[in-house]
Amino acid sequence: MTLSTPTVSPARVFDPLAHKDDLTAFRAEVRAWLEAVVPADWQTRMTGADEADYVAFQRWWFAEMQKVGLATPHWPRDWGGADIGIRHQTIIFEEVARAGAPGPELFVISLYHLPATLFGHGSQAQRDRYLTGVKERGEVWCQGFSEPNAGSDLASLRTRAERRGDVYVVNGQKVWSSYGAFADYCLLLARTDFEAPKKQAGITYFILDMKAPGVTVRPIRQATGQSEFCEIFLDNVEIPVADRIGEENAGWMIAQSTLSAERGLIVFELSERMARAFDADLAEAKRTDAAWLKDDQLRREFTAAYSDMVTLRLMIRAMMQEVEADPHMGSATLPTYIKIHFSNILRRYTDFRVRIGGLAAQAQQPAVMGGGHQTGNAMHDFILSYAWSISGGTVEILKTVIAERVLGLPR
């Protein structure tokens, strides 16, 4: 145990899922659990924390969520989840944001991207092994999609996988893999057919053991001072055929399922935290009679961003209702608009907070490890906001998708 690992002993046993047939009681139990278990000083503990303390804290929080069934409540019951619907998920995210609780960001790929991939495309053996690994052993996953020359244009990836008997031999490089330094496994895309008529057609999806011989991980120091992202170098790495997801050369289609996770529940939680930050900032400004409240232009900017945030939340709820009604066909276009809209609001609002904070907000301060996009460290949050404009498909690429596929405009 590290100095940053809390030792919380709740006065009673909590079981939110036992109340899932009564939404009011369910919310009350989630709120009571959060009040009992989230340390009031966790952001202080994590300010400037080193990697070891950060990982220990994240594992502690994941374990606490597991104890009450709130780490994987959105998973189907057959795979160890609770099969809860959109209304329950909304309550959880609202209460987590209200409590200012940490997010399990080290496990984001494990909890969202991995099941979104394996539920629809994995083999029974893969689901049994790897979903159980997340739920029971807290295994950490990363994503190996982007490459130095294939980020925005993911289909141009060059990492090569050649089949030799019962294994594929993989060579290449991946980049921008979040938490790759701590990952046990990686969702990997590699090219298996360089002669395919379309570049999307020759890509295959694999499960990569990050401890396999030939795997080298190098953290990338970011503008925020953190090293969330990593490069992954693959030098004659052998991946068993049994760890291929789906058919050979079907990886592009499967990857769309993976990326849908990024534009679904993940942005849902982030939007709830953003809404809470807006309300908290406004309440604090009123309490302190902040100078920006007397500035016409700043008030207009805040009001415009606040209105856009409310619209975003409505869009996300509409998207989740579509998905709940039809998990396979729902929300074909809304996720794209939501991704662009969230990126825009996040950047505008964090920029606004830097400007109203004056010179003090621009001073370099230690980051809150695991604090997400609203840490209260204005400059850090502003710099980090640009990451969301890139991850999961850049805003520029998504605007092109809307122009060509939604509006039918010529190239």
Short mmCIF file of C-alpha atoms in Angstrom, two decimals:
data_model
loop_
_atom_site.label_atom_id
_atom_site.label_comp_id
_atom_site.label_asym_id
_atom_site.label_seq_id
_atom_site.Cartn_x
_atom_site.Cartn_y
_atom_site.Cartn_z
CA MET A 1 0.00 0.00 0.00
CA THR A 2 1.26 3.47 -0.86
CA LEU A 3 0.73 6.74 0.95
CA SER A 4 -1.97 7.65 -1.60
CA THR A 5 -4.05 4.51 -1.20
CA PRO A 6 -7.07 5.31 1.01
CA THR A 7 -8.11 3.02 3.83
CA VAL A 8 -11.86 3.56 3.86
CA SER A 9 -14.09 1.32 5.99
CA PRO A 10 -17.77 2.10 5.27
CA ALA A 11 -20.09 1.75 8.24
CA ARG A 12 -22.36 -0.63 6.34
CA VAL A 13 -22.50 -2.81 3.27
CA PHE A 14 -23.83 -1.06 0.16
CA ASP A 15 -25.67 -2.82 -2.64
CA PRO A 16 -27.06 -0.35 -5.24
CA LEU A 17 -27.99 -3.09 -7.70
CA ALA A 18 -30.35 -4.64 -5.16
CA HIS A 19 -32.48 -1.50 -5.62
CA LYS A 20 -32.42 -1.31 -9.40
CA ASP A 21 -36.19 -1.85 -9.69
CA ASP A 22 -36.75 1.39 -7.78
CA LEU A 23 -34.84 4.24 -9.41
CA THR A 24 -35.24 6.58 -6.42
CA ALA A 25 -33.85 3.98 -4.03
CA PHE A 26 -31.12 3.09 -6.52
CA ARG A 27 -29.97 6.72 -6.70
CA ALA A 28 -30.07 7.05 -2.91
CA GLU A 29 -27.91 3.94 -2.47
CA VAL A 30 -25.37 5.09 -5.08
CA ARG A 31 -25.17 8.50 -3.40
CA ALA A 32 -24.80 7.01 0.08
CA TRP A 33 -22.04 4.67 -1.12
CA LEU A 34 -20.14 7.53 -2.76
CA GLU A 35 -20.42 9.66 0.39
CA ALA A 36 -19.05 6.79 2.45
CA VAL A 37 -16.20 5.67 0.24
CA VAL A 38 -14.79 8.64 -1.74
CA PRO A 39 -12.05 10.34 0.29
CA ALA A 40 -12.70 14.07 0.57
CA ASP A 41 -9.02 14.77 -0.02
CA TRP A 42 -8.39 12.41 -2.94
CA GLN A 43 -7.57 15.23 -5.37
CA THR A 44 -5.05 16.62 -2.89
CA ARG A 45 -3.48 13.16 -2.55
CA MET A 46 -3.23 12.83 -6.32
CA THR A 47 -1.83 16.33 -6.99
CA GLY A 48 1.68 15.75 -8.26
CA ALA A 49 1.50 12.03 -7.40
CA ASP A 50 4.07 9.72 -8.98
CA GLU A 51 3.16 6.81 -11.25
CA ALA A 52 3.25 4.19 -8.51
CA ASP A 53 0.83 6.13 -6.31
CA TYR A 54 -1.42 6.90 -9.27
CA VAL A 55 -1.65 3.24 -10.33
CA ALA A 56 -2.23 2.10 -6.74
CA PHE A 57 -5.01 4.66 -6.33
CA GLN A 58 -6.65 3.66 -9.59
CA ARG A 59 -6.56 -0.04 -8.61
CA TRP A 60 -8.03 0.79 -5.22
CA TRP A 61 -10.89 2.75 -6.80
CA PHE A 62 -11.58 -0.02 -9.34
CA ALA A 63 -11.74 -2.55 -6.49
CA GLU A 64 -14.17 -0.36 -4.54
CA MET A 65 -16.44 -0.10 -7.58
CA GLN A 66 -16.25 -3.85 -8.03
CA LYS A 67 -17.37 -4.46 -4.44
CA VAL A 68 -20.76 -2.85 -5.17
CA GLY A 69 -21.10 -4.00 -8.77
CA LEU A 70 -20.55 -0.55 -10.29
CA ALA A 71 -17.41 -1.29 -12.30
CA THR A 72 -19.20 -3.37 -14.94
CA PRO A 73 -22.94 -2.73 -14.44
CA HIS A 74 -23.36 -1.94 -18.17
CA TRP A 75 -22.06 -5.38 -19.22
CA PRO A 76 -24.59 -8.11 -20.09
CA ARG A 77 -25.42 -10.46 -17.25
CA ASP A 78 -23.97 -13.42 -19.14
CA TRP A 79 -20.56 -11.74 -19.05
CA GLY A 80 -20.55 -10.73 -15.44
CA GLY A 81 -22.45 -7.45 -15.62
CA ALA A 82 -25.84 -6.34 -14.33
CA ASP A 83 -27.45 -5.50 -17.67
CA ILE A 84 -28.61 -2.11 -16.41
CA GLY A 85 -30.24 0.31 -18.83
CA ILE A 86 -29.77 3.93 -19.77
CA ARG A 87 -31.76 5.30 -16.82
CA HIS A 88 -29.54 3.54 -14.29
CA GLN A 89 -26.38 4.53 -16.11
CA THR A 90 -27.57 8.14 -16.15
CA ILE A 91 -28.07 8.04 -12.38
CA ILE A 92 -24.61 6.57 -11.79
CA PHE A 93 -22.87 9.21 -13.89
CA GLU A 94 -24.91 12.04 -12.36
CA GLU A 95 -24.08 10.90 -8.85
CA VAL A 96 -20.39 10.26 -9.59
CA ALA A 97 -20.12 13.79 -11.03
CA ARG A 98 -22.05 15.25 -8.10
CA ALA A 99 -19.69 13.57 -5.61
CA GLY A 100 -16.58 14.64 -7.53
CA ALA A 101 -15.46 11.02 -7.43
CA PRO A 102 -12.41 9.82 -9.38
CA GLY A 103 -12.89 8.14 -12.71
CA PRO A 104 -11.40 4.68 -13.38
CA GLU A 105 -9.40 6.12 -16.26
CA LEU A 106 -6.69 3.44 -16.13
CA PHE A 107 -9.44 0.91 -16.93
CA VAL A 108 -11.34 2.81 -19.63
CA ILE A 109 -10.24 0.49 -22.46
CA SER A 110 -10.85 -2.55 -20.24
CA LEU A 111 -14.39 -1.47 -19.27
CA TYR A 112 -15.65 0.02 -22.52
CA HIS A 113 -13.57 -0.65 -25.65
CA LEU A 114 -12.79 -4.30 -24.89
CA PRO A 115 -16.37 -5.44 -24.25
CA ALA A 116 -17.67 -3.33 -27.17
CA THR A 117 -15.29 -5.39 -29.32
CA LEU A 118 -15.60 -8.88 -27.83
CA PHE A 119 -19.38 -8.89 -27.29
CA GLY A 120 -19.98 -8.69 -31.02
CA HIS A 121 -16.87 -10.18 -32.57
CA GLY A 122 -14.88 -12.20 -30.03
CA SER A 123 -14.90 -15.98 -29.69
CA GLN A 124 -16.41 -17.66 -26.65
CA ALA A 125 -12.91 -18.52 -25.42
CA GLN A 126 -11.79 -14.89 -25.79
CA ARG A 127 -14.81 -13.54 -23.90
CA ASP A 128 -14.37 -16.10 -21.12
CA ARG A 129 -10.67 -15.42 -20.71
CA TYR A 130 -10.35 -11.69 -21.16
CA LEU A 131 -13.61 -10.29 -19.77
CA THR A 132 -13.10 -12.43 -16.70
CA GLY A 133 -9.57 -11.08 -16.49
CA VAL A 134 -10.88 -7.53 -16.26
CA LYS A 135 -13.66 -8.28 -13.82
CA GLU A 136 -11.79 -10.59 -11.45
CA ARG A 137 -8.13 -9.62 -11.82
CA GLY A 138 -8.33 -5.97 -12.83
CA GLU A 139 -6.35 -6.48 -16.03
CA VAL A 140 -5.47 -3.24 -17.80
CA TRP A 141 -5.86 -2.87 -21.57
CA CYS A 142 -4.62 -0.29 -24.03
CA GLN A 143 -5.41 0.36 -27.68
CA GLY A 144 -2.89 -0.03 -30.53
CA PHE A 145 -4.54 1.70 -33.47
CA SER A 146 -2.72 4.94 -34.39
CA GLU A 147 0.71 4.99 -36.00
CA PRO A 148 3.18 7.80 -36.75
CA ASN A 149 1.78 8.12 -40.29
CA ALA A 150 -1.69 6.74 -39.66
CA GLY A 151 -3.45 8.72 -36.97
CA SER A 152 -6.24 10.75 -38.51
CA ASP A 153 -6.19 8.41 -41.52
CA LEU A 154 -6.26 5.17 -39.54
CA ALA A 155 -6.82 2.98 -42.60
CA SER A 156 -3.30 3.82 -43.81
CA LEU A 157 -1.66 1.86 -40.97
CA ARG A 158 1.53 -0.01 -41.91
CA THR A 159 2.16 -2.39 -39.00
CA ARG A 160 2.51 -5.80 -40.66
CA ALA A 161 1.22 -9.19 -39.46
CA GLU A 162 2.31 -12.28 -41.41
CA ARG A 163 0.82 -15.67 -40.68
CA ARG A 164 3.34 -18.44 -40.07
CA GLY A 165 1.57 -21.62 -39.01
CA ASP A 166 -0.26 -21.13 -35.73
CA VAL A 167 1.04 -17.61 -35.12
CA TYR A 168 1.16 -14.20 -36.74
CA VAL A 169 4.53 -12.43 -36.70
CA VAL A 170 3.99 -8.71 -36.17
CA ASN A 171 6.38 -5.83 -36.91
CA GLY A 172 5.69 -2.11 -36.70
CA GLN A 173 5.05 0.82 -34.40
CA LYS A 174 2.00 2.22 -32.62
CA VAL A 175 1.65 5.62 -30.99
CA TRP A 176 -0.71 7.55 -28.71
CA SER A 177 -1.66 4.40 -26.78
CA SER A 178 -3.19 5.63 -23.52
CA TYR A 179 -1.77 3.92 -20.41
CA GLY A 180 0.26 1.52 -22.55
CA ALA A 181 3.01 1.57 -19.89
CA PHE A 182 0.66 -0.12 -17.41
CA ALA A 183 -1.28 -2.38 -19.79
CA ASP A 184 -1.44 -6.17 -19.65
CA TYR A 185 -2.99 -6.47 -23.11
CA CYS A 186 -3.57 -4.37 -26.20
CA LEU A 187 -6.33 -4.21 -28.83
CA LEU A 188 -4.15 -4.20 -31.94
CA LEU A 189 -4.81 -3.47 -35.61
CA ALA A 190 -2.28 -4.72 -38.17
CA ARG A 191 -2.20 -5.08 -41.94
CA THR A 192 -2.36 -8.65 -43.21
CA ASP A 193 -3.00 -7.92 -46.90
CA PHE A 194 -0.94 -5.22 -48.64
CA GLU A 195 -2.55 -6.01 -52.01
CA ALA A 196 -6.17 -5.42 -50.96
CA PRO A 197 -8.06 -3.14 -53.42
CA LYS A 198 -9.08 -0.82 -50.59
CA LYS A 199 -6.76 -0.02 -47.69
CA GLN A 200 -9.57 -0.68 -45.19
CA ALA A 201 -9.93 -4.24 -46.50
CA GLY A 202 -6.51 -5.63 -45.56
CA ILE A 203 -6.56 -5.00 -41.80
CA THR A 204 -6.90 -7.66 -39.08
CA TYR A 205 -7.73 -7.28 -35.38
CA PHE A 206 -5.58 -8.97 -32.69
CA ILE A 207 -5.17 -9.32 -28.94
CA LEU A 208 -1.57 -8.50 -28.06
CA ASP A 209 0.05 -9.68 -24.81
CA MET A 210 2.09 -6.65 -23.74
CA LYS A 211 4.62 -8.94 -22.03
CA ALA A 212 5.31 -10.93 -25.21
CA PRO A 213 8.96 -10.95 -26.42
CA GLY A 214 9.61 -8.13 -28.90
CA VAL A 215 7.18 -5.60 -27.32
CA THR A 216 8.80 -2.33 -26.22
CA VAL A 217 6.82 0.51 -24.62
CA ARG A 218 8.08 4.08 -24.33
CA PRO A 219 6.00 6.77 -22.54
CA ILE A 220 5.53 10.11 -24.32
CA ARG A 221 5.90 13.21 -22.18
CA GLN A 222 2.99 15.51 -23.01
CA ALA A 223 2.54 19.27 -22.88
CA THR A 224 0.73 18.84 -19.55
CA GLY A 225 3.84 17.19 -18.06
CA GLN A 226 2.11 13.82 -17.78
CA SER A 227 2.93 10.68 -19.74
CA GLU A 228 -0.46 9.10 -20.33
CA PHE A 229 0.34 8.24 -23.95
CA CYS A 230 2.92 5.72 -25.12
CA GLU A 231 4.68 4.45 -28.20
CA ILE A 232 4.62 0.68 -28.73
CA PHE A 233 7.36 -0.93 -30.84
CA LEU A 234 6.73 -4.43 -32.21
CA ASP A 235 9.78 -6.43 -33.31
CA ASN A 236 8.95 -9.95 -34.59
CA VAL A 237 6.22 -10.33 -31.97
CA GLU A 238 4.36 -13.64 -32.21
CA ILE A 239 0.57 -13.56 -31.68
CA PRO A 240 -1.27 -16.91 -31.59
CA VAL A 241 -3.98 -17.32 -34.25
CA ALA A 242 -6.37 -17.95 -31.33
CA ASP A 243 -5.87 -14.28 -30.36
CA ARG A 244 -7.13 -12.95 -33.67
CA ILE A 245 -10.55 -11.28 -33.23
CA GLY A 246 -12.92 -12.13 -36.09
CA GLU A 247 -11.84 -13.16 -39.56
CA GLU A 248 -8.58 -12.18 -41.21
CA ASN A 249 -8.89 -8.80 -43.01
CA ALA A 250 -12.14 -7.94 -41.18
CA GLY A 251 -10.42 -5.66 -38.65
CA TRP A 252 -11.68 -2.34 -40.02
CA MET A 253 -15.31 -3.27 -39.52
CA ILE A 254 -14.63 -4.61 -36.01
CA ALA A 255 -12.72 -1.44 -35.10
CA GLN A 256 -15.89 0.59 -35.64
CA SER A 257 -17.45 -1.30 -32.71
CA THR A 258 -14.42 -0.45 -30.58
CA LEU A 259 -14.58 3.24 -31.42
CA SER A 260 -18.33 3.39 -30.76
CA ALA A 261 -17.51 2.96 -27.07
CA GLU A 262 -15.51 6.17 -27.14
CA ARG A 263 -18.48 8.12 -28.43
CA GLY A 264 -21.07 6.46 -26.15
CA LEU A 265 -20.85 5.89 -22.40
CA ILE A 266 -17.45 7.57 -22.12
CA VAL A 267 -18.62 10.93 -23.46
CA PHE A 268 -21.79 10.52 -21.38
CA GLU A 269 -19.76 10.48 -18.16
CA LEU A 270 -17.50 13.31 -19.31
CA SER A 271 -20.48 15.53 -20.15
CA GLU A 272 -21.96 15.02 -16.68
CA ARG A 273 -18.67 16.05 -15.09
CA MET A 274 -18.52 19.09 -17.37
CA ALA A 275 -22.05 20.11 -16.39
CA ARG A 276 -21.12 19.84 -12.73
CA ALA A 277 -18.05 22.04 -13.32
CA PHE A 278 -20.17 24.72 -15.03
CA ASP A 279 -22.59 24.81 -12.10
CA ALA A 280 -19.82 24.84 -9.50
CA ASP A 281 -17.97 27.66 -11.25
CA LEU A 282 -21.14 29.75 -11.53
CA ALA A 283 -22.01 29.21 -7.88
CA GLU A 284 -18.49 30.17 -6.81
CA ALA A 285 -18.55 33.28 -9.00
CA LYS A 286 -21.83 34.42 -7.42
CA ARG A 287 -20.56 33.67 -3.92
CA THR A 288 -17.38 35.70 -4.42
CA ASP A 289 -18.95 38.37 -6.67
CA ALA A 290 -16.33 37.52 -9.28
CA ALA A 291 -15.18 40.28 -11.62
CA TRP A 292 -16.15 38.34 -14.76
CA LEU A 293 -19.82 38.52 -13.78
CA LYS A 294 -19.63 42.28 -14.43
CA ASP A 295 -18.04 41.91 -17.85
CA ASP A 296 -20.65 41.80 -20.65
CA GLN A 297 -18.46 39.87 -23.08
CA LEU A 298 -17.42 37.24 -20.51
CA ARG A 299 -21.02 36.77 -19.40
CA ARG A 300 -22.03 36.26 -23.03
CA GLU A 301 -19.28 33.67 -23.50
CA PHE A 302 -20.25 31.78 -20.36
CA THR A 303 -23.95 31.82 -21.25
CA ALA A 304 -23.28 30.62 -24.80
CA ALA A 305 -21.06 27.78 -23.58
CA TYR A 306 -23.56 26.84 -20.87
CA SER A 307 -26.40 26.68 -23.41
CA ASP A 308 -24.30 24.50 -25.69
CA MET A 309 -23.49 22.23 -22.75
CA VAL A 310 -27.20 21.75 -22.01
CA THR A 311 -27.82 20.95 -25.68
CA LEU A 312 -24.97 18.43 -25.61
CA ARG A 313 -26.48 16.60 -22.65
CA LEU A 314 -29.82 16.37 -24.45
CA MET A 315 -28.10 15.02 -27.56
CA ILE A 316 -26.28 12.38 -25.53
CA ARG A 317 -29.47 11.25 -23.83
CA ALA A 318 -31.18 10.99 -27.22
CA MET A 319 -28.26 8.93 -28.50
CA MET A 320 -28.33 6.58 -25.52
CA GLN A 321 -32.09 6.08 -25.93
CA GLU A 322 -31.55 5.17 -29.57
CA VAL A 323 -28.85 2.68 -28.63
CA GLU A 324 -30.99 1.20 -25.88
CA ALA A 325 -33.89 0.75 -28.30
CA ASP A 326 -31.70 -0.85 -30.94
CA PRO A 327 -28.12 -1.70 -29.85
CA HIS A 328 -27.09 -2.67 -33.37
CA MET A 329 -28.66 0.09 -35.46
CA GLY A 330 -29.17 3.03 -33.10
CA SER A 331 -27.33 6.34 -33.38
CA ALA A 332 -25.63 6.07 -36.74
CA THR A 333 -24.85 9.81 -36.92
CA LEU A 334 -25.43 11.35 -33.49
CA PRO A 335 -22.10 10.11 -32.03
CA THR A 336 -20.22 12.05 -34.69
CA TYR A 337 -22.02 15.31 -33.91
CA ILE A 338 -21.62 14.71 -30.19
CA LYS A 339 -17.89 14.13 -30.47
CA ILE A 340 -17.42 17.40 -32.35
CA HIS A 341 -19.75 19.34 -30.05
CA PHE A 342 -18.11 18.07 -26.85
CA SER A 343 -14.60 18.86 -28.14
CA ASN A 344 -15.66 22.39 -29.06
CA ILE A 345 -17.32 23.17 -25.72
CA LEU A 346 -14.47 21.67 -23.72
CA ARG A 347 -11.87 23.79 -25.50
CA ARG A 348 -13.93 27.00 -25.29
CA TYR A 349 -14.74 26.54 -21.63
CA THR A 350 -11.25 25.66 -20.46
CA ASP A 351 -9.94 28.65 -22.43
CA PHE A 352 -12.56 30.82 -20.70
CA ARG A 353 -11.42 29.59 -17.28
CA VAL A 354 -7.81 30.45 -18.03
CA ARG A 355 -8.74 33.98 -19.07
CA ILE A 356 -10.98 34.76 -16.10
CA GLY A 357 -8.27 33.34 -13.82
CA GLY A 358 -5.74 35.96 -14.95
CA LEU A 359 -2.01 35.45 -14.53
CA ALA A 360 -2.46 33.16 -11.53
CA ALA A 361 -4.33 30.64 -13.73
CA GLN A 362 -1.41 30.54 -16.16
CA ALA A 363 1.21 29.56 -13.59
CA GLN A 364 2.48 26.01 -13.81
CA GLN A 365 0.97 23.83 -11.12
CA PRO A 366 1.28 20.09 -10.42
CA ALA A 367 -1.43 18.09 -12.18
CA VAL A 368 -4.14 16.14 -10.36
CA MET A 369 -3.41 12.60 -11.50
CA GLY A 370 -6.69 10.97 -12.52
CA GLY A 371 -8.57 14.26 -12.28
CA GLY A 372 -9.81 14.20 -15.87
CA HIS A 373 -10.68 17.42 -17.71
CA GLN A 374 -11.98 19.51 -14.77
CA THR A 375 -9.27 19.44 -12.14
CA GLY A 376 -9.44 23.12 -11.19
CA ASN A 377 -5.93 23.55 -12.61
CA ALA A 378 -7.03 25.90 -15.38
CA MET A 379 -3.95 25.83 -17.59
CA HIS A 380 -3.59 22.04 -17.32
CA ASP A 381 -7.25 21.53 -18.21
CA PHE A 382 -6.97 23.89 -21.18
CA ILE A 383 -3.92 22.12 -22.63
CA LEU A 384 -5.49 18.70 -22.04
CA SER A 385 -8.69 19.77 -23.81
CA TYR A 386 -6.92 19.47 -27.16
CA ALA A 387 -6.44 15.73 -26.62
CA TRP A 388 -10.18 15.18 -26.99
CA SER A 389 -10.10 16.95 -30.37
CA ILE A 390 -7.69 14.25 -31.59
CA SER A 391 -8.56 10.98 -29.88
CA GLY A 392 -11.09 8.60 -31.42
CA GLY A 393 -11.06 10.46 -34.74
CA THR A 394 -9.98 14.07 -35.16
CA VAL A 395 -12.58 16.80 -35.46
CA GLU A 396 -11.40 17.49 -39.03
CA ILE A 397 -11.94 13.85 -40.05
CA LEU A 398 -15.37 13.76 -38.43
CA LYS A 399 -16.45 16.93 -40.25
CA THR A 400 -15.42 15.25 -43.48
CA VAL A 401 -17.53 12.22 -42.54
CA ILE A 402 -20.57 14.47 -42.01
CA ALA A 403 -19.98 16.31 -45.29
CA GLU A 404 -19.62 13.16 -47.39
CA ARG A 405 -21.77 10.51 -45.68
CA VAL A 406 -24.51 12.58 -44.04
CA LEU A 407 -24.89 15.59 -46.32
CA GLY A 408 -23.79 13.83 -49.51
CA LEU A 409 -21.51 16.67 -50.53
CA PRO A 410 -18.95 16.04 -53.31
CA ARG A 411 -15.33 15.38 -52.35
#
